[in-house]
Structure formats: structure tokens, C-alpha cells
CSV table of C-alpha atoms in Angstrom, one decimal:
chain,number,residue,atom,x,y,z
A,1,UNK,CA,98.5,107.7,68.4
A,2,UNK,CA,100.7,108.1,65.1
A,3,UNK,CA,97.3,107.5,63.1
A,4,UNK,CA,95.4,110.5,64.8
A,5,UNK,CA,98.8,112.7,64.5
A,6,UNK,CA,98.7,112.0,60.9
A,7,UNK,CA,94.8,112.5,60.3
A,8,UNK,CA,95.2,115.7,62.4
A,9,UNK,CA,97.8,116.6,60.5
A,10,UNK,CA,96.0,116.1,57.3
A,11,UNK,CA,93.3,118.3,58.5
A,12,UNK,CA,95.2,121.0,59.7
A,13,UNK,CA,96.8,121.5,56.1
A,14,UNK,CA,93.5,123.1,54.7
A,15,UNK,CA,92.0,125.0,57.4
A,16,UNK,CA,93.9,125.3,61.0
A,17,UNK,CA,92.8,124.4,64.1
A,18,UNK,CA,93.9,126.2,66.9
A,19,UNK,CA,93.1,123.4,69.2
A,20,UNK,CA,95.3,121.2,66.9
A,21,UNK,CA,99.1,122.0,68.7
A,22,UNK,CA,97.0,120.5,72.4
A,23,UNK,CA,95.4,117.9,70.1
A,24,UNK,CA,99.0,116.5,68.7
A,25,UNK,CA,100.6,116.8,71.7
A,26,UNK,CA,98.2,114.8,73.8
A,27,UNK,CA,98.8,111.7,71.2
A,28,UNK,CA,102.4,112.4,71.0
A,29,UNK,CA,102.0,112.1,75.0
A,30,UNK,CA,100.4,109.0,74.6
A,31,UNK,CA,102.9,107.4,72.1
A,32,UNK,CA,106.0,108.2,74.6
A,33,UNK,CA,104.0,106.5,77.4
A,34,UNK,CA,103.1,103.2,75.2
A,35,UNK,CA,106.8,103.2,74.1
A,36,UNK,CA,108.3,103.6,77.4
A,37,UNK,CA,106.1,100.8,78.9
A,38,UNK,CA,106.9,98.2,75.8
A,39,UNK,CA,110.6,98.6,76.8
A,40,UNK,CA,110.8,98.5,80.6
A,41,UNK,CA,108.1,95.2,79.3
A,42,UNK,CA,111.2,94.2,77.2
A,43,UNK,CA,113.7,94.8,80.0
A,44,UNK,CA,111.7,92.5,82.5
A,45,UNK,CA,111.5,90.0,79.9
A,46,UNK,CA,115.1,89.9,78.9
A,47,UNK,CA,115.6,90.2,82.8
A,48,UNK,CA,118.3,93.2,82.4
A,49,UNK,CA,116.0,95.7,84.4
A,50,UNK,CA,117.8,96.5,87.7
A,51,UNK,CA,115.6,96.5,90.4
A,52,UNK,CA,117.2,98.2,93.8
A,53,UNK,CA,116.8,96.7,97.5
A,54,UNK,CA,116.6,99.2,99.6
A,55,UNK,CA,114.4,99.5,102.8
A,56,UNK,CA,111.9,102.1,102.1
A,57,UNK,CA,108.7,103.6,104.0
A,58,UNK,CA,105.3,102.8,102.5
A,59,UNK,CA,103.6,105.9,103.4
A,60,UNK,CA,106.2,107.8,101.4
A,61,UNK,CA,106.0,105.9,98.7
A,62,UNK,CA,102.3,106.1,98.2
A,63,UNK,CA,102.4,109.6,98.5
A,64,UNK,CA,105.2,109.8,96.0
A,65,UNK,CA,103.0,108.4,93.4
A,66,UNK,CA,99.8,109.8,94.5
A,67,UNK,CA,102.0,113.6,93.8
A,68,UNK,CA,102.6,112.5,90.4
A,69,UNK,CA,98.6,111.8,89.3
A,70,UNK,CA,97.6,115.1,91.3
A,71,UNK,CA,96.8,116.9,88.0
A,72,UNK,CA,95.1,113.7,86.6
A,73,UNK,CA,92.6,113.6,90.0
A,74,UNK,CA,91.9,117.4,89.7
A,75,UNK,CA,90.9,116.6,85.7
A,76,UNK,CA,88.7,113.7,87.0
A,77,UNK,CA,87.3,115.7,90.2
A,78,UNK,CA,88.2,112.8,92.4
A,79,UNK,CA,91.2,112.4,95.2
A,80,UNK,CA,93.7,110.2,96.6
A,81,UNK,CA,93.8,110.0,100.6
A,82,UNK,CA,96.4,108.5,102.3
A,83,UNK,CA,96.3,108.4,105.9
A,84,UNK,CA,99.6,107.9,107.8
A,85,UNK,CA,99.2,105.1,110.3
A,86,UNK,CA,103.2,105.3,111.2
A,87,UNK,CA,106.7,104.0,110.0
A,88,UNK,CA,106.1,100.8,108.1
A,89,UNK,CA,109.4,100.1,106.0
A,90,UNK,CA,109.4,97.5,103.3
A,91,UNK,CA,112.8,96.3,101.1
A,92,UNK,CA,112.1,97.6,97.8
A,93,UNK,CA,113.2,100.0,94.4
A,94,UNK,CA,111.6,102.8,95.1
A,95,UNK,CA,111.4,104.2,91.8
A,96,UNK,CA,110.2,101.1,90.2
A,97,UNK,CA,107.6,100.4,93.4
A,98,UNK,CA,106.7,104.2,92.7
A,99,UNK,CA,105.8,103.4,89.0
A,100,UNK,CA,103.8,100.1,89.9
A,101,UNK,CA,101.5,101.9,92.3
A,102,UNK,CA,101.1,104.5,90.2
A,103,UNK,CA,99.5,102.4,87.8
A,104,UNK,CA,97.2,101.2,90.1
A,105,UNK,CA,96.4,104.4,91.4
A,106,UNK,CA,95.9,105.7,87.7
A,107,UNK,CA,93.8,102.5,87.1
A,108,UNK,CA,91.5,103.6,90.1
A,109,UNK,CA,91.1,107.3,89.6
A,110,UNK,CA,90.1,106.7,86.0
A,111,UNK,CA,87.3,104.3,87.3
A,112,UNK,CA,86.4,106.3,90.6
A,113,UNK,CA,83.4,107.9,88.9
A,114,UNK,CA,85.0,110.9,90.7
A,115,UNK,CA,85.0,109.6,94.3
A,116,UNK,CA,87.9,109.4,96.2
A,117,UNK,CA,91.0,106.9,95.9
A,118,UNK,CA,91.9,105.4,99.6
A,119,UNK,CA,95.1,103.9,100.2
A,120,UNK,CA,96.0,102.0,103.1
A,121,UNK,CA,98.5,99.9,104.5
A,122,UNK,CA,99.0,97.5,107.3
A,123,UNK,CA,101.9,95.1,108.5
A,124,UNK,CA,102.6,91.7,110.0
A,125,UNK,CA,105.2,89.7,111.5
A,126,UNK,CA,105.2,88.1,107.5
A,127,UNK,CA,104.6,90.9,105.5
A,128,UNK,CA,103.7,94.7,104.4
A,129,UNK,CA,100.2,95.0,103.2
A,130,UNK,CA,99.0,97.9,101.1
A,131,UNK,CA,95.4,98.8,99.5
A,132,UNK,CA,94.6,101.0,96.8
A,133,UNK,CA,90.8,101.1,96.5
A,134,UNK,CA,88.1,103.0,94.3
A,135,UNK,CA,84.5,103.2,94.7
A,136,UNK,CA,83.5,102.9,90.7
A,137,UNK,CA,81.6,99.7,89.3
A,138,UNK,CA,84.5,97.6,89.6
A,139,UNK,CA,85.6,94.7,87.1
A,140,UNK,CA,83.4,92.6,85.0
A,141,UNK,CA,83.8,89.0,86.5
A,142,UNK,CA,84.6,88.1,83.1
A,143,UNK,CA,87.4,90.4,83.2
A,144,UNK,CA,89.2,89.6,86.6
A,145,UNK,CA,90.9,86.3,85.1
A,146,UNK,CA,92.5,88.3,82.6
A,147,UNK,CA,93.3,92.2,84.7
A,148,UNK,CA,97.0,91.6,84.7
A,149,UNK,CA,97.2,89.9,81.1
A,150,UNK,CA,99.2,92.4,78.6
A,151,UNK,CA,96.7,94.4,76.5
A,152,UNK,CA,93.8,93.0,77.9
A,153,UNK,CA,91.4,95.2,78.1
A,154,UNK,CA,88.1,95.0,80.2
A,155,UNK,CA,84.5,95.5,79.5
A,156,UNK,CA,84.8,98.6,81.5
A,157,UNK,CA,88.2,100.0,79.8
A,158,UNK,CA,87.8,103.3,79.4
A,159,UNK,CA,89.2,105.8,76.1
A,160,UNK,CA,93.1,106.2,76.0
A,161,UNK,CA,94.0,102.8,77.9
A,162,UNK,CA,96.5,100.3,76.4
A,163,UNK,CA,96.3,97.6,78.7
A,164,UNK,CA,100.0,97.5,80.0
A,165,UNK,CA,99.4,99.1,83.3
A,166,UNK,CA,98.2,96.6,85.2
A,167,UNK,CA,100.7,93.8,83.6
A,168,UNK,CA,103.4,95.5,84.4
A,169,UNK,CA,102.5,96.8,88.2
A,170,UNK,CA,102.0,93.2,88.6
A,171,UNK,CA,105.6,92.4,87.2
A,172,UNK,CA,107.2,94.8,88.9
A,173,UNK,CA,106.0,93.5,92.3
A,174,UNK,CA,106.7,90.0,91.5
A,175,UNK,CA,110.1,91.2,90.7
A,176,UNK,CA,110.2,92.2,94.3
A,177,UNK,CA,108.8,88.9,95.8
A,178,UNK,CA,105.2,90.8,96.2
A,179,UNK,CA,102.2,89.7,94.9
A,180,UNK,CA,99.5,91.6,93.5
């Protein structure tokens, strides 16, 4: 991102481009995200990231993070449905569960192919069991020892993607004795 704010920048100086103030800000946008995800990274690493336990309801939590990628599945023509199948409360931070679902969410609307994201969830005696699923290609097999690896980046990646995403949903779950 600070190489295409610098090149746009460049550019701008002889002739400007009116698209160039959406053009900047869209990699600026991109920078804060990268930064912010290195240092909650760092803060799992170092183990200083709090993580709440509180007893939270897994429809409301999926439909927190679904509200924050609304504008993302309108720009990608797909949806995210959520059915309510009744009170299901798991112990949990729900900011940080928010932001680890979200990823996953993110992951599948960007690989949808503009089809629609389901989310479901289901619960045992043992333990809370939630779905996020897509209807795009899917992973390469090559790729699916190495999704939750930091910076990997499949065969399929598409434009923008940094690879953290998926690392850290997957470290914020374990965090919470999940598993993803």
C-alpha cells in the first residue's frame, strides 16, 4: 500500500486525477487493516491480548459480523443468511469472536462468485458448532495444509489479500479453546 500511495502520488504531480483522493484512500485503508492485524498478531504472540469470558448467543454474534461486511456483499452482489434456529449461548469475547468470524465471512464472500454466504449453527451436550459456508471453487488441495499459515496465500487468493485473515480467526478461536 505505501508503494502505490507513492506512485499515485508521483503521478498526480503532473496531471491530476480526480479518481486519485478514492485511489489513495483505498491503500491507506488497506495499510490501517495490515497494521492493525500485525499487532493484535503480536499481542497473541506476546500473550498480552485480553480475551473476555462471557456467555454470549451465537446467532447474535454472527449477525454482528455479517452487519459489518454488508457494504462488502452489496460490492460483490452476493449475501450472508443467517437463519435463527434459537438461543444457543457459547462462553466467549465477543468482540474478538466478532472479528474471527468476520474473517471467515470476508474469506467466503470474496470467493462466493456472488452466491450467497450461509451460516449455521448447531449444539451438543459437548459443544457449539457453527458453519460459515460459500459456494465458489473452494481451496486448492495443495492449499488446505497451509489456509491458516500467516501470509500464505492460496492458488485462488484473490487481489488485496495479505494472508493474515485466516491465521488469526484461527488464533483467536484457539485462544478460546475452539477449533477451527
Amino acid at each position: 500500500p505505501i508503494t502505490a500511495i507513492s506512485l499515485s502520488l508521483q503521478m498526480a504531480a503532473p496531471t491530476f486525477d480526480k479518481n486519485l483522493p478514492s485511489k489513495i484512500q483505498k491503500q491507506l485503508l488497506r495499510l490501517t487493516r495490515l497494521q492493525e492485524a500485525l499487532l493484535v498478531l503480536s499481542r497473541l504472540d506476546a500473550g498480552v491480548l485480553l480475551l473476555q469470558k462471557d456467555e454470549i448467543d451465537v446467532f447474535t454474534v454472527l449477525v454482528l459480523a455479517a452487519d459489518h461486511l454488508q457494504e462488502t456483499a452489496l460490492r460483490l452482489g452476493s449475501t450472508i443468511d443467517i437463519p435463527e434456529r434459537g438461543e444457543m449461548a457459547i462462553t466467549a469475547d465477543l468482540d474478538w469472536t466478532m472479528e474471527a468470524l468476520i474473517n471467515l465471512m470476508k474469506n467466503c464472500l470474496e470467493h462466493s462468485g456472488g452466491s450467497c454466504v450461509r451460516c449455521f449453527y448447531e449444539q451438543n451436550p459437548l459443544y457449539t458448532e457453527i458453519y460459515i459456508e460459500d459456494q465458489g471453487s473452494g481451496f486448492a488441495e495443495t492449499d488446505i495444509p497451509h489456509l491458516f499459515e500467516r501470509f500464505y496465500r492460496g492458488q485462488n487468493a484473490g487481489e488485496g489479500g495479505i494472508g493474515i485473515g485466516l491465521a488469526l480467526a484461527k488464533e483467536i478461536i484457539e485462544r478460546q479453546n475452539g477449533t477451527l
